[in-house]
Tab-separated table of C-alpha atoms in Angstrom:
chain	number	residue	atom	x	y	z
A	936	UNK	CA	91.617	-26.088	29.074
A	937	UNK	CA	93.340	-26.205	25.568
A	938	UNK	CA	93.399	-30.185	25.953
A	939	UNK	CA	89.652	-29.906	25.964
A	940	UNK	CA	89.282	-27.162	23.570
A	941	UNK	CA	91.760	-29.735	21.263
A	942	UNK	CA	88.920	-32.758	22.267
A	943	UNK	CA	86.066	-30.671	21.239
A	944	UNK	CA	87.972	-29.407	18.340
A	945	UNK	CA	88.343	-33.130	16.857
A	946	UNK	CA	84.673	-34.246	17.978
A	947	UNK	CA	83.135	-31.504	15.553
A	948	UNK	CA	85.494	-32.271	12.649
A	949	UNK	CA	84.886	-36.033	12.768
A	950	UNK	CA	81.208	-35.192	13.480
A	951	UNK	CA	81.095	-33.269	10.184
A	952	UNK	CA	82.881	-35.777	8.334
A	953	UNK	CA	80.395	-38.511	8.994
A	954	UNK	CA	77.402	-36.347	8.594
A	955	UNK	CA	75.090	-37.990	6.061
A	956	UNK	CA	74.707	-36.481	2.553
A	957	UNK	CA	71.633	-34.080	2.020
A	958	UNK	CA	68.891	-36.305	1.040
A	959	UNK	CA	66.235	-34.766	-1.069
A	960	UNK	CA	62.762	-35.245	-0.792
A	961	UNK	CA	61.023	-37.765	-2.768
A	962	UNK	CA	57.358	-38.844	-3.386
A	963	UNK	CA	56.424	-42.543	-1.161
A	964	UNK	CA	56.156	-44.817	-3.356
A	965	UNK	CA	52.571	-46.013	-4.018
A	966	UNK	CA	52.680	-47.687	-7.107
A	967	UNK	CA	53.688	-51.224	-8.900
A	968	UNK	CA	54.251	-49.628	-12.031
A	969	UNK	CA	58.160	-49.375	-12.320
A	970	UNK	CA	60.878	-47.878	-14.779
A	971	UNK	CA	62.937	-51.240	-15.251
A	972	UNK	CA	59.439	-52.983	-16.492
A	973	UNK	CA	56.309	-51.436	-17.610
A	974	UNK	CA	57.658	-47.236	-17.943
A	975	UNK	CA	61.130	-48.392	-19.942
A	976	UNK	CA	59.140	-50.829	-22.125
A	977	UNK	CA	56.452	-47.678	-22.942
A	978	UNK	CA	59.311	-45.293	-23.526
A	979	UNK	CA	61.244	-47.785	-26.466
A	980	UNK	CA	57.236	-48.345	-27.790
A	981	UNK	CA	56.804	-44.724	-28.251
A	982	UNK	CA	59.084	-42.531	-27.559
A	983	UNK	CA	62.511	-42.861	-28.260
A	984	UNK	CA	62.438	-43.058	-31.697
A	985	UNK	CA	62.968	-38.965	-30.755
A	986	UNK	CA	64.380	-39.069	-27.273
A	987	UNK	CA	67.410	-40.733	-27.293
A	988	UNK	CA	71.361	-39.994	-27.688
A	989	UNK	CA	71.635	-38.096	-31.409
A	990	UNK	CA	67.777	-37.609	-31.760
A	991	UNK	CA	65.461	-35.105	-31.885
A	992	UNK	CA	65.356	-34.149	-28.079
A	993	UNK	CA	66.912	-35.195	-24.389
A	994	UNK	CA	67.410	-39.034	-23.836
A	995	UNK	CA	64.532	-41.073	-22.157
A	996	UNK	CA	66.539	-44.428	-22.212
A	997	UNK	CA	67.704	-44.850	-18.931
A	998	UNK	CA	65.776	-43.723	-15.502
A	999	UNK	CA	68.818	-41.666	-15.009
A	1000	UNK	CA	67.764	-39.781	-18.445
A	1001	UNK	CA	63.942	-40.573	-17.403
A	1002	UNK	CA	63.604	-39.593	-13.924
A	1003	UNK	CA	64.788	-36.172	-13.857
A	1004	UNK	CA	61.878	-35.320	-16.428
A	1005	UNK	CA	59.348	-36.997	-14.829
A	1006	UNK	CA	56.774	-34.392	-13.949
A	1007	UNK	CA	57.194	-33.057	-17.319
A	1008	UNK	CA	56.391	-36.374	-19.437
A	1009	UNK	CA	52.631	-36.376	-17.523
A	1010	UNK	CA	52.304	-32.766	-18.190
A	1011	UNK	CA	52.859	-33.462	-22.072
A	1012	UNK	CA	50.762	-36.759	-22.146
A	1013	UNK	CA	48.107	-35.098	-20.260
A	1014	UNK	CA	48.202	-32.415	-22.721
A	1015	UNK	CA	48.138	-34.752	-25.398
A	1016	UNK	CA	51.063	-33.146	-26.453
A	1017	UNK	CA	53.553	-35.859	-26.453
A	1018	UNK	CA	53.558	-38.383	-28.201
A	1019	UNK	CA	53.287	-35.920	-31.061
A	1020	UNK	CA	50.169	-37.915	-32.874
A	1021	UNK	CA	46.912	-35.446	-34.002
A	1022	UNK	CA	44.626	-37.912	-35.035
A	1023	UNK	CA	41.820	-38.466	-32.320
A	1024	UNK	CA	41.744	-42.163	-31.253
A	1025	UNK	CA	38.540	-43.920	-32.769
A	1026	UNK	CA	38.360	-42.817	-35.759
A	1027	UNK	CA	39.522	-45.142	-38.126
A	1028	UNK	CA	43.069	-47.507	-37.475
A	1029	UNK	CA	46.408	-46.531	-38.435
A	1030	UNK	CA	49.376	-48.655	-38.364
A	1031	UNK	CA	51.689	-45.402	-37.532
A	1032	UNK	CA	49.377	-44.784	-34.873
A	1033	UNK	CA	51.812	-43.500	-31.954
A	1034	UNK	CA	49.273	-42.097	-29.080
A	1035	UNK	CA	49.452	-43.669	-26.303
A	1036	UNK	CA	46.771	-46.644	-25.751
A	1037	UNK	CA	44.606	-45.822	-22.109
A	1038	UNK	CA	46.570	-48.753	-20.809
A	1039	UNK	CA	49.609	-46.799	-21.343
A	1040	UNK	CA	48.434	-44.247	-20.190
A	1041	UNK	CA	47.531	-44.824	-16.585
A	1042	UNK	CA	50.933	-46.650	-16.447
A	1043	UNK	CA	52.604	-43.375	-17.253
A	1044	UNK	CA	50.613	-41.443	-14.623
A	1045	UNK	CA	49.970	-44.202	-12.118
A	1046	UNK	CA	54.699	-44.118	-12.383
A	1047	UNK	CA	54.539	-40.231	-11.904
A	1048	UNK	CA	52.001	-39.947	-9.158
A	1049	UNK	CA	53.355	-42.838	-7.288
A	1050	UNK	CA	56.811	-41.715	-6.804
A	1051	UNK	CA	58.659	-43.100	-10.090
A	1052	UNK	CA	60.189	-46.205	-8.729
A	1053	UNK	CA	63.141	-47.784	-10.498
A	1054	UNK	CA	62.629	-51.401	-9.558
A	1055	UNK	CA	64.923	-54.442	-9.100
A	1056	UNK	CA	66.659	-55.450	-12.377
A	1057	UNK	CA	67.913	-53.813	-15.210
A	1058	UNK	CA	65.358	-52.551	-18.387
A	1059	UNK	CA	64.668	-54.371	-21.576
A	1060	UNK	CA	67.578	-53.446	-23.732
A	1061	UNK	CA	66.812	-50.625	-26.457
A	1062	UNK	CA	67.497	-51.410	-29.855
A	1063	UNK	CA	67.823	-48.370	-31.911
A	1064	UNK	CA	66.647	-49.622	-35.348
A	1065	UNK	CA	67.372	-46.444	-37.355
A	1066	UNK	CA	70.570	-47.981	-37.465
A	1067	UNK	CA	69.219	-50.076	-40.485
A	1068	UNK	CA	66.976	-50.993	-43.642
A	1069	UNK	CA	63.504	-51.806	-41.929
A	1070	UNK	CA	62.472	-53.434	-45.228
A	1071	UNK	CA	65.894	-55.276	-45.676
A	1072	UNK	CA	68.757	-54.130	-48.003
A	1073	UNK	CA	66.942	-52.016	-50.616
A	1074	UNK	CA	66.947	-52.590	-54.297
A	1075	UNK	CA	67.816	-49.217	-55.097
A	1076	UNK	CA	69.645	-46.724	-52.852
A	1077	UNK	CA	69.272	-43.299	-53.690
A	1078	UNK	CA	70.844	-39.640	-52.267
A	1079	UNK	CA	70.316	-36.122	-53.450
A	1080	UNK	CA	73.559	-34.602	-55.426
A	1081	UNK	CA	73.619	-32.121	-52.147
A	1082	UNK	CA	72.458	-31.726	-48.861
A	1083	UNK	CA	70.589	-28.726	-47.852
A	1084	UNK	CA	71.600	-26.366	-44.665
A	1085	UNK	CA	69.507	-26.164	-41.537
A	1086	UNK	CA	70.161	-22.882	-39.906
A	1087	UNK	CA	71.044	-22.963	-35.800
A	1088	UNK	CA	67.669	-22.049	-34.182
A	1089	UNK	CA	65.419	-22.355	-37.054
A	1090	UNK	CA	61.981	-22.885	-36.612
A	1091	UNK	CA	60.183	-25.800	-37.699
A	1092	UNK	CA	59.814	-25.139	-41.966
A	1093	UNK	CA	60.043	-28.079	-45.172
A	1094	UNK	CA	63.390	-28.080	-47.715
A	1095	UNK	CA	62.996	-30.010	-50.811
A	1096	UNK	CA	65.371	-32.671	-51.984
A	1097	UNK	CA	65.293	-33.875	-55.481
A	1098	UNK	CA	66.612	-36.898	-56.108
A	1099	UNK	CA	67.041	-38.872	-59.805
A	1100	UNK	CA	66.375	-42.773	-59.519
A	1101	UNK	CA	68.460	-43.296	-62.602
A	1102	UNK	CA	65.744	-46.015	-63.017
A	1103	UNK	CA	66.000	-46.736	-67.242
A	1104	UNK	CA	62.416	-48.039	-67.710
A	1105	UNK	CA	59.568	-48.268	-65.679
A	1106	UNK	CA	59.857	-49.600	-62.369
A	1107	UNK	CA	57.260	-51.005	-59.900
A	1108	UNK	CA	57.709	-50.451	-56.466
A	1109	UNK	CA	56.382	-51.981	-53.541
A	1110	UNK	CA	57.814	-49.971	-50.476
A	1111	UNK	CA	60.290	-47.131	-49.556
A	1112	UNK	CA	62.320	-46.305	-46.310
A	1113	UNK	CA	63.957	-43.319	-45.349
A	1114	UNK	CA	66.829	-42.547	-43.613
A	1115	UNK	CA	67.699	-38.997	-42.186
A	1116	UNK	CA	71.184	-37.754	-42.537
A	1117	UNK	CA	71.092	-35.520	-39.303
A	1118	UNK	CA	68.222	-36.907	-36.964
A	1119	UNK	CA	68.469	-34.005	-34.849
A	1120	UNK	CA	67.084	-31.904	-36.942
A	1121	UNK	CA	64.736	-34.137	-38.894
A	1122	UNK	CA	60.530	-34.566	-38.122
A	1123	UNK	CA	59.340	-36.063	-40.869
A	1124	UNK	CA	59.570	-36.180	-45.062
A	1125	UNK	CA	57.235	-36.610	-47.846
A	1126	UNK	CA	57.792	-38.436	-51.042
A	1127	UNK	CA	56.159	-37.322	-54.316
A	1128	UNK	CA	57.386	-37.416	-57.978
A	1129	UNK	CA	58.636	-34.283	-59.131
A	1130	UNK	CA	57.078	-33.759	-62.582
A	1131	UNK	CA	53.599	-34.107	-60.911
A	1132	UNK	CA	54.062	-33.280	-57.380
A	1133	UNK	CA	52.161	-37.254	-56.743
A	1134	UNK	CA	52.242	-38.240	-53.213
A	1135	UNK	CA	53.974	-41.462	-52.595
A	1136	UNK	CA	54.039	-41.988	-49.162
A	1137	UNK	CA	55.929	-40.024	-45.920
A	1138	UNK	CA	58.025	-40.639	-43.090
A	1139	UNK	CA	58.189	-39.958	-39.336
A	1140	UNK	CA	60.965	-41.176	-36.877
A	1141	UNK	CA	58.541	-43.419	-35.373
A	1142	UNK	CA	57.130	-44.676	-38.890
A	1143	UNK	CA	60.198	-45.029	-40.882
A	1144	UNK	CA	59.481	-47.626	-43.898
A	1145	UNK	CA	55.840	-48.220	-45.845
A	1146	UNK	CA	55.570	-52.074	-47.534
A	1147	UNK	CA	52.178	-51.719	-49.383
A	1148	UNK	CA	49.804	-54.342	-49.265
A	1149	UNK	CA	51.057	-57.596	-51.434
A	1150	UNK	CA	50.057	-57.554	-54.781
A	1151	UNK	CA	50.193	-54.130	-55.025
A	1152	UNK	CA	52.645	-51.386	-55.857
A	1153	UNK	CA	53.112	-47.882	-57.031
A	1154	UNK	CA	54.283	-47.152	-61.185
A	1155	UNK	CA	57.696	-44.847	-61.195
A	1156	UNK	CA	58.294	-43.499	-64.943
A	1157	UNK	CA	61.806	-44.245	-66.317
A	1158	UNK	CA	63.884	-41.351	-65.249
A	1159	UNK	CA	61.448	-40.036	-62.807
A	1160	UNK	CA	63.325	-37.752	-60.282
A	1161	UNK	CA	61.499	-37.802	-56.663
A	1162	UNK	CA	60.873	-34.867	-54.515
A	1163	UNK	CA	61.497	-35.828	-51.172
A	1164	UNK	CA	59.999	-32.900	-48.491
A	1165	UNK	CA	61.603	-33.082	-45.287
A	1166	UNK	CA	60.004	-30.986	-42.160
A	1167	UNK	CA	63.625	-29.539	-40.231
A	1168	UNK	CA	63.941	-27.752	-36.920
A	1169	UNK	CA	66.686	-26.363	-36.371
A	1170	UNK	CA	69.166	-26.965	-33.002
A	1171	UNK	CA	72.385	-25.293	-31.409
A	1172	UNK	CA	74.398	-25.211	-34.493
A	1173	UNK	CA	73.932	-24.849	-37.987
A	1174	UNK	CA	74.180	-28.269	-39.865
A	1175	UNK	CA	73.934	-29.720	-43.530
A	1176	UNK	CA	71.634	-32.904	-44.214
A	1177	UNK	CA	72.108	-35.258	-47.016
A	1178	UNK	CA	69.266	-37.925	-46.851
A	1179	UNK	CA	69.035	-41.297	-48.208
A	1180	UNK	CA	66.356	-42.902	-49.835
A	1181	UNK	CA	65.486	-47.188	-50.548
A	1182	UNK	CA	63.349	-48.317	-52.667
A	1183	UNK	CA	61.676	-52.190	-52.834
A	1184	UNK	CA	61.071	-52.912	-56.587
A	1185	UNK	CA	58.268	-55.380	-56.906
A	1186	UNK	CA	59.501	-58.554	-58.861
A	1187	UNK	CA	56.401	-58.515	-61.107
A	1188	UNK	CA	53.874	-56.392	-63.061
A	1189	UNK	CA	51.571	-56.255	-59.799
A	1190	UNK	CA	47.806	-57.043	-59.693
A	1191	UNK	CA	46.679	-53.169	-57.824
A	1192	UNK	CA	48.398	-50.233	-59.202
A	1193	UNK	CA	48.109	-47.493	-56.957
A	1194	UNK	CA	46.403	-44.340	-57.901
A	1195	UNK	CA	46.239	-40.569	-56.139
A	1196	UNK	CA	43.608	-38.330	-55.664
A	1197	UNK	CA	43.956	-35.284	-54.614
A	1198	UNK	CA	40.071	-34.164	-52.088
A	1199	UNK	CA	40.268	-30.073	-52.197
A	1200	UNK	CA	37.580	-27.490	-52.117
A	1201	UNK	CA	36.117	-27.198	-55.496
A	1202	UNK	CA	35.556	-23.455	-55.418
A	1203	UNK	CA	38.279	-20.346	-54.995
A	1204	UNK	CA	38.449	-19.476	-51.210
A	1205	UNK	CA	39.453	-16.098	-50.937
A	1206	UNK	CA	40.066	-14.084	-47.830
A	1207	UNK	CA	36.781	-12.960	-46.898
A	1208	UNK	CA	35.527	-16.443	-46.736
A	1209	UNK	CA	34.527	-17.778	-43.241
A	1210	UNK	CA	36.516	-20.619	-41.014
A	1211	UNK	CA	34.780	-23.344	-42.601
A	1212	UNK	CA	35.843	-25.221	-45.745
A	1213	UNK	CA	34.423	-28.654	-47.180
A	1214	UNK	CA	35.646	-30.598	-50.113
A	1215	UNK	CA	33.697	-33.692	-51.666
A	1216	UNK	CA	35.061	-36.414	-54.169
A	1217	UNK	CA	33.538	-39.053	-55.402
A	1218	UNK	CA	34.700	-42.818	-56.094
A	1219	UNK	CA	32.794	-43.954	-59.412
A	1220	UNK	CA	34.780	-47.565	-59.486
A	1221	UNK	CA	35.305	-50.037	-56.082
A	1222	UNK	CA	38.888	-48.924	-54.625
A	1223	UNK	CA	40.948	-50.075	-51.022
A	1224	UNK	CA	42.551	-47.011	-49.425
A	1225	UNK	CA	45.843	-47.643	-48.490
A	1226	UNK	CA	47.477	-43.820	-46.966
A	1227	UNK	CA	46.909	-40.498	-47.055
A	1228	UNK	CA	48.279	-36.931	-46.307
A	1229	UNK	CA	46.358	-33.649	-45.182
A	1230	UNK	CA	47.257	-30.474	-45.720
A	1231	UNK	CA	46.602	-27.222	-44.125
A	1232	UNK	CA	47.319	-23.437	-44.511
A	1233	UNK	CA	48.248	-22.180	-41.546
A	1234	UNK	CA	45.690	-21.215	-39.184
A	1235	UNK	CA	44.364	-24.400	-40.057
A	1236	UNK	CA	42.639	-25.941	-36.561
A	1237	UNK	CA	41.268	-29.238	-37.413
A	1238	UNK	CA	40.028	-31.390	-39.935
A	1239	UNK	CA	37.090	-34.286	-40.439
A	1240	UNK	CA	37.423	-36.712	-43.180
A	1241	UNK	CA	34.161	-38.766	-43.664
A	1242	UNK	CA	33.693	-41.744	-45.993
A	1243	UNK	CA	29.749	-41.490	-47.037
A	1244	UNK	CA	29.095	-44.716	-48.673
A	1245	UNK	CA	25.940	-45.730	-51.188
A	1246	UNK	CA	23.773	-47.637	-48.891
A	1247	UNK	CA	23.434	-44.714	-46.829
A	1248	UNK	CA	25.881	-45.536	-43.940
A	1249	UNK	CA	28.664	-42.612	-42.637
A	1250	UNK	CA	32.151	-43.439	-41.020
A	1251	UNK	CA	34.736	-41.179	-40.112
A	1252	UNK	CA	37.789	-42.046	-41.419
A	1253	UNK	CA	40.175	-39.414	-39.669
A	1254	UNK	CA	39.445	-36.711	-37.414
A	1255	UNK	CA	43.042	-34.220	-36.788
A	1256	UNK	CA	41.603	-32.278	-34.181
A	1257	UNK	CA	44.125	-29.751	-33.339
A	1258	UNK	CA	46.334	-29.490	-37.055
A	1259	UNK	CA	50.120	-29.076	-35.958
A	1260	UNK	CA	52.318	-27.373	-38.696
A	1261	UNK	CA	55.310	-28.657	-36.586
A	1262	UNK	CA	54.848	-32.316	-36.403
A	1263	UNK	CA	52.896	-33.295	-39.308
A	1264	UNK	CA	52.213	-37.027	-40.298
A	1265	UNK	CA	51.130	-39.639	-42.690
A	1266	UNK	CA	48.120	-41.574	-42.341
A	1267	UNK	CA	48.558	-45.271	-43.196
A	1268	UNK	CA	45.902	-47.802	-42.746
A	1269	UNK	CA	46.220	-50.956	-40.598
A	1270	UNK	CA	44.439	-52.713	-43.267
A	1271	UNK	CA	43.205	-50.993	-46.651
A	1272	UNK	CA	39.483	-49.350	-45.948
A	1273	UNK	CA	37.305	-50.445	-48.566
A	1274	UNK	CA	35.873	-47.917	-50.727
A	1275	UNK	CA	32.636	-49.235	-52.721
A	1276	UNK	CA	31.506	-47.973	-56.209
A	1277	UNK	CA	29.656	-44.450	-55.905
A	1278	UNK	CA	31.445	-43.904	-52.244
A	1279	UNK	CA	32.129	-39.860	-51.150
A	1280	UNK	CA	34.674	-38.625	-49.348
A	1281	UNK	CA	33.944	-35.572	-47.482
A	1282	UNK	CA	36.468	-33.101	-46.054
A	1283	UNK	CA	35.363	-30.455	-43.546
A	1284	UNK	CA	38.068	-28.193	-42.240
A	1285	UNK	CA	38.269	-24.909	-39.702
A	1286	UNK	CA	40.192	-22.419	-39.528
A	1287	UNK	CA	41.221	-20.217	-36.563
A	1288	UNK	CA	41.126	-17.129	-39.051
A	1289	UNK	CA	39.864	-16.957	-42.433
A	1290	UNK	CA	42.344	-19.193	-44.783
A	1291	UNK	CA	44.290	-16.517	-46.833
A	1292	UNK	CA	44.013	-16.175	-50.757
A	1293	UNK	CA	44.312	-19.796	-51.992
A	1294	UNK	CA	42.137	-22.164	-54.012
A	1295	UNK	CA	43.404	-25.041	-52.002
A	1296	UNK	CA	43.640	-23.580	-47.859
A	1297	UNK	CA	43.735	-27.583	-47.398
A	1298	UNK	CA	44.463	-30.956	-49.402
A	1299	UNK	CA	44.035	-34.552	-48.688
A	1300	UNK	CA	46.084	-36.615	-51.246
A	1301	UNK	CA	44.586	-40.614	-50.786
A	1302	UNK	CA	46.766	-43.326	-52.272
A	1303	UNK	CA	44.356	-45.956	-53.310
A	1304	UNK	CA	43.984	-48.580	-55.527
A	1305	UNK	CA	41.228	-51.062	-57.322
A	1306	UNK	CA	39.349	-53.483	-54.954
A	1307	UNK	CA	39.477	-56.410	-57.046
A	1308	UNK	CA	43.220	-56.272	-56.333
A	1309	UNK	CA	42.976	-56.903	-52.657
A	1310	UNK	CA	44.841	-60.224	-51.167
């Protein structure tokens, strides 16, 4: 008896040892989209310019990082949520443009539903080019005297940086990039000179240098200071950013120097005004519209910019149709949108409540410049 208790004994504990691992359920895969080709090729296209190691949010490099999220990535897209672009695709063409196209798309979901296969191989490596100039080694480098402090848990608000070019005459210049000092915390930054508040351009983590077209560049005063407006979140921990800023000094007087207009309601709008705000301006001399930035107060919903031009025909230019105070965006053209003499532009807005006591509840500053320049 106890040499067959002793057998029985050993049997189990052997038996246990070579049990199999728990294996946990998993979708059949019905699918050829896979990680290691199509999904990891998407994610480095448009998306980890913010999810990856040091960024904004969790890592999407590897289908380790990827998989585990899975479910969640088609919620967002299908939400139109992630990528974080609110411009409605149609309405004019952006070269900062981050939705996804409807061929990514179905990729994304066809991955998901079909059980998120890996595939044989490894990925397309990721090269993470934050890590450098975009525009090359710029002319002049420039950092605020301090950085500014992100509180731990902060929600989503702008913190100005001033920064003094030291430029000692007037300086033409043809592009900017951007570099944050703490990309954790940073969504975006806008550039505008500080004795005027002119917009220059803005950044994103996905759109992180502007070249304007050639030919053409914007005029910076001697001993012009910039204000550089940078959208933080905070995270875990309180930190302190110090950004830098390059700027690309054209090598000549350029043909197109680039002007700003400012489209805002012409009239006071005051509290008891209803949800619905329009602006007009009008383009007396031929101009090519290079970028622009909208504005919103909040409870801002959506905005419609229209381009009515003299013969009669209508195109909208822009249509943000759910406004997001925490990712906002430039606007920059794939290729400058003519603007003939006697053109409108048209703004309509919305508002989920009346806009509060303001005579500007939105603003679209354009950056364009004379037609006759264009190359």
């Amino acid at each position: 008896m106890k040499r067959a208790v002793a057998t029985l004994t050993m049997t189990v504990t052997v038996a246990w040892t070579l049990w199999p691992d728990t294996a946990y359920s998993h979708n059949p895969t019905t699918t050829t989209v896979l990680f290691n080709r199509e999904i990891a090729s998407l994610l480095q296209r448009k998306c980890l310019q913010c999810h990856a190691d040091g960024k904004l949010a969790m890592p999407l490099v590897t289908y380790g990082d990827a998989r585990p999220w899975a479910e969640a990535i088609k919620e967002e897209s299908l939400a139109r949520r992630m990528p974080p672009w609110p411009a409605e695709r149609g309405y004019g063409a952006f070269a900062n443009d981050m939705a996804l196209t409807p061929r990514e798309f179905e990729f994304l979901i066809s991955w998901v539903d079909g059980g998120v296969p890996q595939g044989p191989g490894e990925p397309p490596a990721f090269f993470d080019h934050s890590e450098h100039w975009m525009l090359g080694t710029p002319d002049v480098e420039l950092t605020p005297a301090s950085g500014v402090t992100v509180r731990a848990g902060s929600a989503p608000a702008f913190q100005r940086h001033i920064v003094d070019t030291g430029l000692a005459e007037e300086t033409w210049v043809r592009g900017f990039d951007f570099k944050p000092g703490n990309a954790r915390v940073t969504r975006a930054a806008f550039l505008s000179l500080a004795s005027t508040d002119r917009y220059l351009g803005g950044w994103t983590p996905s759109y992180p240098s502007t070249e304007l077209p050639q030919g053409v560049a914007f005029r910076i005063p001697a001993r012009a200071r910039i204000a550089v407006d940078v959208l933080y979140s905070g995270t875990s921990e309180t930190v302190t950013d110090t950004p830098r800023l390059g700027l690309y000094v054209a090598t000549s007087a350029p043909a197109g120097a680039v002007s700003t207009s400012v489209l805002r309601p012409a009239t006071a709008v005051g509290p008891g005004t209803g949800a619905r705000v329009t602006a007009e301006l009008s383009m007396p001399s031929g101009r090519a519209l290079v970028s622009m930035r909208p504005e919103m107060q909040q409870g801002g919903r959506s905005l419609e910019l229209t381009l009515a031009r003299p013969d009669g025909s209508r195109e909208v230019l822009l249509w943000v149709k759910r406004f997001r105070q925490d990712w906002q965006t430039p606007y920059v053209f794939r290729q400058p949108v003519a603007l003939p003499a006697g053109s409108r532009l048209q703004a309509t807005a919305y508002f989920d409540s009346p806009p509060g006591s303001s005579s500007a509840p939105f603003t679209v500053a354009l950056n364009h410049y004379p037609a006759t320049s264009r190359r």
